[in-house]
């Protein structure tokens, strides 16, 4: 309170008070160098030190260290967070704000009970909700009992096998109540590891020969950049920026330069990156290393979403084999683990997360290519973009550009889910229409379902009616209809679905995944969700709200979140009037 001396006992002399103050100052000086905050429990400190072992205590490794504690104890206790803060010489507030930002970290405050050791996550994003996720969420808690925690979870990247559930780290595909109960009963909780082309098999098939040729001087950086430009390959994470042009821009920046590879595909309906990683990880790694060489990159970080535990195990193992038997000199390669935050699919938010911070998008300019990871010029790519590099260079730019329909060029990996007979990743010509995609690649509509509507670009790409099923699917073709292709996540709705229900599912997802940094997105998504739950939508207010979000949000989440809302009001007015 103001200048009050209420903390000094009445009988304490002034000289004694001065001495006490001097003693306190000396004590503070003695403790200087240790973070301020609560007293650290010796047992917790010893446990944290044992887990971290010889790992560096750098701030950028904070999230990795939080994962170690969470994996070991099933949660993050206040005692362990305080111990980690001291060990890393960080303020408790810094550690807490990062841990509390990410969905997959379970913080247990003092006096609270720890959560059950086993967590079952039921995906309730659009494809899984259409396949019965809500029924699972109703029935599983009573069946599994109090020793198992059942949570609704945002998209886990298994949309082709909806409904999808994760028991521990093990995905249960096409899940039923009985199948999940079996996994819990048998403690089948470890991550699924697929069969894939390993390092030895990849080398036998000519793998890393192109990289070795680049390093030895058989190719020039300019020649490979020109091949990429002529192929028309564009970024396949959603933005569609030409790959070759990006290489030139980053290479023109001063050294040292970094590279960040984004495998945080959290967009509902998207699972193509996981599909390729589970089958041919070294094709991606070689393409990544070639791109890094062309752009003059000195160090690489791979950011993989936490939901892909099986892919993480594969990459850890195969990276170790590559480093031990390197076909040529390699830059340092780091694999970083996300922690459940959709926003980290945005390039600058991903970079913040790699640096050990909350995944909050940066204001631009400067752009990532100029000031990116650790303040250095950074080549940022989606995993699938670099996956194609080796094949394009070996077969030529014209091979890739020759594919396409309706005047478009190239190939697209469509993640298809929803009401089709054969959901999955389908490699098809760019510019194919959704009707052609369903008929030629997906085996037609599922039994008893008629084509009603579709999402051409995942949660943020809008919802279009069947009457627009002949629009070519590619970059720049869907914008006239208020939509875009993004990462080519196509979700098919039938006459048994409602576009308005799909839009509510999507806006709920955006509301929960907003990082909260900017008011238009944080407040706008919550307000939109509330308005959409009314029997009749207040369309003028929703349009005004959507305009504010699109015009004033910092990043693509808030800017694109209104697309499903606007699409429904435009193309399905009968559902919301």
XYZ file of C-alpha atoms in Angstrom, residues 89-440:
352
model
C 17.635 -20.193 -15.327
C 14.272 -18.875 -16.504
C 11.461 -17.159 -14.650
C 8.638 -19.434 -13.565
C 6.240 -17.183 -15.501
C 8.189 -17.798 -18.719
C 7.976 -21.563 -18.300
C 4.317 -21.500 -17.291
C 3.152 -19.284 -20.145
C 4.701 -21.648 -22.687
C 3.435 -24.827 -21.037
C -0.086 -23.461 -20.700
C -0.245 -22.380 -24.357
C -0.131 -25.915 -25.813
C -3.016 -28.400 -25.616
C -0.900 -31.484 -24.979
C 0.710 -30.240 -21.772
C -1.338 -31.120 -18.675
C -0.493 -28.659 -15.898
C -1.437 -29.750 -12.387
C -1.491 -26.886 -9.894
C -0.663 -27.265 -6.213
C -3.438 -29.100 -4.410
C -4.990 -30.457 -7.607
C -5.213 -34.176 -8.353
C -3.112 -35.486 -11.226
C -5.073 -36.666 -14.291
C -5.383 -40.395 -14.997
C -2.231 -41.935 -16.462
C -4.056 -42.927 -19.649
C -5.777 -40.393 -21.912
C -8.092 -41.331 -24.778
C -8.525 -38.555 -27.339
C -11.556 -38.705 -29.620
C -11.240 -36.536 -32.714
C -14.360 -34.418 -33.136
C -13.333 -32.440 -36.213
C -15.546 -32.475 -39.263
C -14.794 -35.868 -40.871
C -14.829 -37.702 -37.543
C -17.955 -35.925 -36.332
C -19.719 -36.983 -39.539
C -18.613 -40.563 -38.801
C -19.957 -40.690 -35.221
C -17.402 -39.073 -32.900
C -20.080 -37.609 -30.622
C -21.507 -41.066 -29.966
C -18.048 -42.254 -28.885
C -17.633 -39.257 -26.600
C -20.963 -40.056 -24.923
C -20.350 -43.773 -24.393
C -16.620 -44.142 -23.689
C -16.320 -42.360 -20.284
C -18.795 -44.677 -18.557
C -17.361 -47.764 -20.236
C -13.685 -47.011 -19.539
C -14.117 -45.803 -15.966
C -12.395 -43.166 -13.872
C -8.884 -44.501 -14.444
C -9.036 -43.367 -18.069
C -9.547 -39.785 -19.185
C -11.639 -39.278 -22.345
C -11.184 -35.960 -24.153
C -12.537 -34.442 -27.338
C -9.591 -33.524 -29.555
C -9.144 -31.413 -32.675
C -8.113 -33.090 -35.940
C -5.449 -35.768 -35.449
C -4.677 -36.235 -39.161
C -6.467 -39.590 -39.595
C -9.524 -38.266 -41.456
C -9.531 -41.094 -44.009
C -10.168 -43.555 -41.157
C -12.896 -41.628 -39.336
C -13.858 -41.774 -36.584
C -10.311 -41.751 -35.245
C -9.310 -42.130 -31.610
C -5.896 -42.036 -29.957
C -5.285 -44.296 -26.954
C -2.126 -42.917 -25.351
C -0.151 -42.408 -28.545
C -1.717 -45.251 -30.537
C -4.325 -44.318 -33.175
C -7.423 -46.511 -33.390
C -8.730 -46.208 -36.941
C -12.383 -46.487 -37.852
C -12.900 -46.641 -34.111
C -15.814 -48.310 -32.397
C -16.545 -48.365 -28.679
C -15.479 -52.009 -28.567
C -12.198 -51.380 -30.412
C -11.225 -48.521 -28.113
C -12.112 -50.568 -25.021
C -9.934 -53.401 -26.337
C -6.956 -51.083 -26.808
C -7.408 -49.709 -23.295
C -7.853 -53.137 -21.741
C -4.773 -54.552 -23.475
C -2.804 -51.344 -22.858
C -2.098 -50.925 -26.567
C -0.904 -47.367 -26.091
C 2.383 -47.096 -27.998
C 2.557 -45.256 -31.285
C 1.822 -47.044 -34.531
C 4.925 -47.384 -36.719
C 4.199 -48.146 -40.377
C 6.200 -50.140 -42.900
C 8.278 -47.790 -44.992
C 11.287 -47.482 -47.309
C 14.196 -47.358 -44.878
C 17.668 -45.884 -45.395
C 19.233 -49.040 -46.881
C 16.362 -49.620 -49.321
C 16.316 -45.967 -50.341
C 20.051 -45.998 -51.064
C 19.714 -49.181 -53.155
C 17.162 -47.372 -55.308
C 19.571 -44.513 -56.038
C 18.634 -42.391 -53.070
C 20.950 -39.509 -52.086
C 22.868 -39.800 -55.372
C 21.365 -36.507 -56.538
C 22.323 -34.820 -53.267
C 25.875 -36.157 -53.509
C 26.084 -34.866 -57.095
C 24.972 -31.428 -55.929
C 27.584 -31.286 -53.200
C 30.331 -32.527 -55.555
C 29.593 -29.814 -58.121
C 27.853 -31.829 -60.833
C 24.876 -29.477 -60.580
C 24.723 -25.747 -60.035
C 22.398 -23.951 -57.684
C 21.077 -21.763 -60.469
C 20.313 -24.768 -62.710
C 18.272 -26.509 -60.019
C 16.430 -23.315 -59.158
C 15.518 -22.883 -62.817
C 14.172 -26.455 -62.941
C 11.923 -25.733 -59.989
C 10.709 -22.488 -61.551
C 9.989 -24.161 -64.895
C 8.125 -27.038 -63.227
C 5.610 -24.672 -61.680
C 5.911 -26.344 -58.278
C 4.253 -24.185 -55.644
C 4.227 -24.483 -51.882
C 1.897 -27.338 -50.967
C 1.190 -26.293 -47.396
C -1.580 -23.932 -48.460
C -0.074 -20.589 -49.495
C 1.120 -21.772 -52.912
C 4.220 -19.574 -53.152
C 6.442 -20.724 -56.075
C 9.198 -22.955 -54.702
C 11.948 -21.858 -57.084
C 11.304 -18.181 -56.405
C 11.492 -18.802 -52.667
C 14.909 -20.461 -53.102
C 16.194 -17.392 -54.984
C 14.843 -14.953 -52.410
C 16.433 -16.735 -49.462
C 19.729 -17.335 -51.287
C 19.972 -13.585 -51.922
C 19.862 -12.827 -48.188
C 23.073 -12.577 -46.139
C 24.498 -15.625 -44.378
C 24.040 -17.445 -42.074
C 20.693 -18.824 -43.243
C 18.393 -21.387 -41.653
C 15.702 -23.750 -42.917
C 12.466 -24.731 -41.184
C 10.293 -27.572 -42.484
C 6.646 -27.424 -41.486
C 4.973 -30.792 -40.782
C 2.361 -29.409 -38.420
C -0.585 -30.204 -40.695
C -3.404 -29.552 -38.273
C -5.999 -28.386 -40.819
C -9.097 -30.587 -40.434
C -9.273 -32.889 -43.432
C -5.509 -32.806 -44.145
C -3.267 -35.865 -43.814
C -1.096 -35.998 -46.954
C 2.181 -35.176 -45.195
C 1.654 -38.030 -42.745
C 0.813 -40.344 -45.657
C 4.133 -39.686 -47.412
C 6.191 -39.720 -44.211
C 4.799 -43.133 -43.320
C 5.919 -44.546 -46.666
C 9.047 -42.835 -47.987
C 10.675 -40.533 -45.390
C 14.062 -40.318 -47.133
C 12.565 -38.905 -50.320
C 11.432 -35.996 -48.187
C 14.790 -35.747 -46.385
C 16.786 -35.727 -49.626
C 14.532 -33.065 -51.140
C 14.927 -31.002 -47.970
C 18.726 -31.256 -48.111
C 18.820 -30.330 -51.804
C 16.642 -27.255 -51.162
C 18.916 -26.310 -48.261
C 22.003 -26.651 -50.479
C 20.499 -24.535 -53.265
C 19.547 -21.755 -50.843
C 22.874 -21.891 -49.018
C 21.317 -22.946 -45.723
C 23.648 -23.825 -42.862
C 21.250 -25.472 -40.376
C 17.847 -27.206 -40.584
C 14.935 -27.639 -38.169
C 12.057 -30.071 -38.818
C 8.852 -29.248 -36.910
C 6.571 -32.286 -36.599
C 3.123 -32.233 -35.002
C 2.878 -34.129 -31.723
C -0.022 -36.262 -32.948
C 2.329 -38.054 -35.363
C 4.189 -40.092 -32.755
C 4.806 -42.971 -35.173
C 6.282 -40.635 -37.779
C 8.475 -39.083 -35.096
C 9.894 -42.482 -34.167
C 10.582 -43.231 -37.837
C 12.277 -39.877 -38.441
C 14.423 -40.161 -35.317
C 15.628 -43.591 -36.358
C 16.188 -42.766 -40.039
C 17.898 -39.447 -39.335
C 20.353 -41.296 -37.114
C 21.100 -43.765 -39.926
C 21.552 -40.911 -42.404
C 23.934 -39.041 -40.115
C 26.021 -42.146 -39.387
C 26.309 -43.108 -43.066
C 26.080 -39.717 -44.728
C 26.654 -39.863 -48.507
C 28.198 -36.394 -48.324
C 28.614 -33.562 -45.845
C 25.343 -32.629 -44.144
C 24.255 -29.519 -42.293
C 23.075 -29.958 -38.685
C 19.485 -31.297 -38.669
C 17.186 -30.910 -35.646
C 13.827 -32.610 -35.146
C 11.445 -30.586 -32.994
C 8.172 -31.811 -31.543
C 5.008 -29.739 -31.573
C 2.669 -29.818 -28.587
C -0.838 -29.573 -29.981
C -1.432 -26.112 -31.442
C -2.998 -25.681 -34.880
C -1.704 -22.127 -35.088
C 1.846 -23.488 -35.382
C 1.044 -24.460 -38.955
C 1.465 -20.748 -39.678
C 5.135 -20.255 -40.584
C 6.052 -17.527 -38.102
C 4.118 -19.208 -35.270
C 6.031 -22.411 -36.019
C 9.295 -20.486 -35.821
C 8.286 -19.023 -32.450
C 7.581 -22.565 -31.232
C 10.928 -23.886 -32.492
C 12.536 -21.071 -30.488
C 10.849 -22.474 -27.372
C 8.094 -19.876 -27.095
C 4.333 -19.679 -27.444
C 3.338 -20.271 -31.057
C 2.010 -16.792 -31.780
C 2.272 -15.378 -35.323
C 4.595 -12.467 -35.917
C 3.643 -9.187 -37.485
C 5.081 -8.798 -40.980
C 7.222 -7.316 -42.452
C 9.943 -8.376 -41.926
C 9.181 -11.679 -43.627
C 10.541 -15.045 -42.579
C 12.814 -15.148 -45.634
C 14.497 -12.010 -44.270
C 14.267 -12.339 -40.474
C 13.138 -15.795 -39.479
C 14.357 -18.515 -37.157
C 16.713 -17.091 -34.502
C 16.692 -13.797 -36.415
C 18.277 -15.281 -39.531
C 16.981 -15.455 -43.125
C 14.951 -18.667 -43.221
C 13.817 -20.984 -45.996
C 10.427 -22.287 -44.815
C 8.792 -25.176 -46.662
C 5.933 -27.581 -46.248
C 7.026 -31.211 -46.120
C 5.293 -32.262 -49.363
C 6.837 -29.410 -51.344
C 10.377 -30.730 -50.852
C 9.149 -34.340 -51.202
C 8.815 -33.707 -54.958
C 12.261 -32.146 -55.486
C 14.228 -35.298 -56.326
C 11.640 -36.600 -58.789
C 11.259 -33.256 -60.554
C 15.033 -32.841 -60.966
C 15.528 -36.432 -62.170
C 12.555 -36.461 -64.565
C 12.710 -32.825 -65.575
C 10.540 -29.784 -65.112
C 8.359 -30.705 -68.079
C 7.432 -34.065 -66.521
C 5.762 -32.336 -63.577
C 4.316 -29.456 -65.592
C 2.838 -31.837 -68.201
C 0.284 -33.161 -65.742
C -2.909 -31.225 -65.263
C -6.430 -30.701 -66.523
C -8.553 -27.749 -67.509
C -5.516 -25.646 -68.373
C -3.732 -26.237 -65.051
C -0.238 -27.683 -64.565
C 1.255 -30.155 -62.101
C 0.135 -32.831 -59.664
C -1.767 -32.439 -56.423
C -2.039 -34.787 -53.452
C -5.689 -34.604 -52.421
C -6.567 -35.670 -48.880
C -10.128 -36.908 -49.397
C -12.494 -37.807 -46.561
C -16.200 -37.822 -45.896
C -18.956 -39.574 -47.840
C -16.910 -41.447 -50.463
C -16.193 -45.149 -50.964
C -12.412 -44.782 -50.982
C -11.181 -41.949 -48.767
C -7.428 -41.378 -48.617
C -4.591 -39.518 -50.340
C -5.142 -39.505 -54.094
C -2.443 -38.139 -56.406
C -4.300 -36.513 -59.286
C -3.737 -33.862 -61.948
C -3.996 -30.267 -60.801
C -7.216 -28.761 -62.117
C -9.285 -31.927 -61.760
C -12.851 -31.202 -60.651
C -14.311 -32.617 -57.466
C -16.827 -34.666 -59.465
C -13.977 -36.211 -61.466
C -11.948 -36.779 -58.306
C -14.795 -38.633 -56.588
C -15.699 -40.702 -59.649
C -12.197 -41.606 -60.880
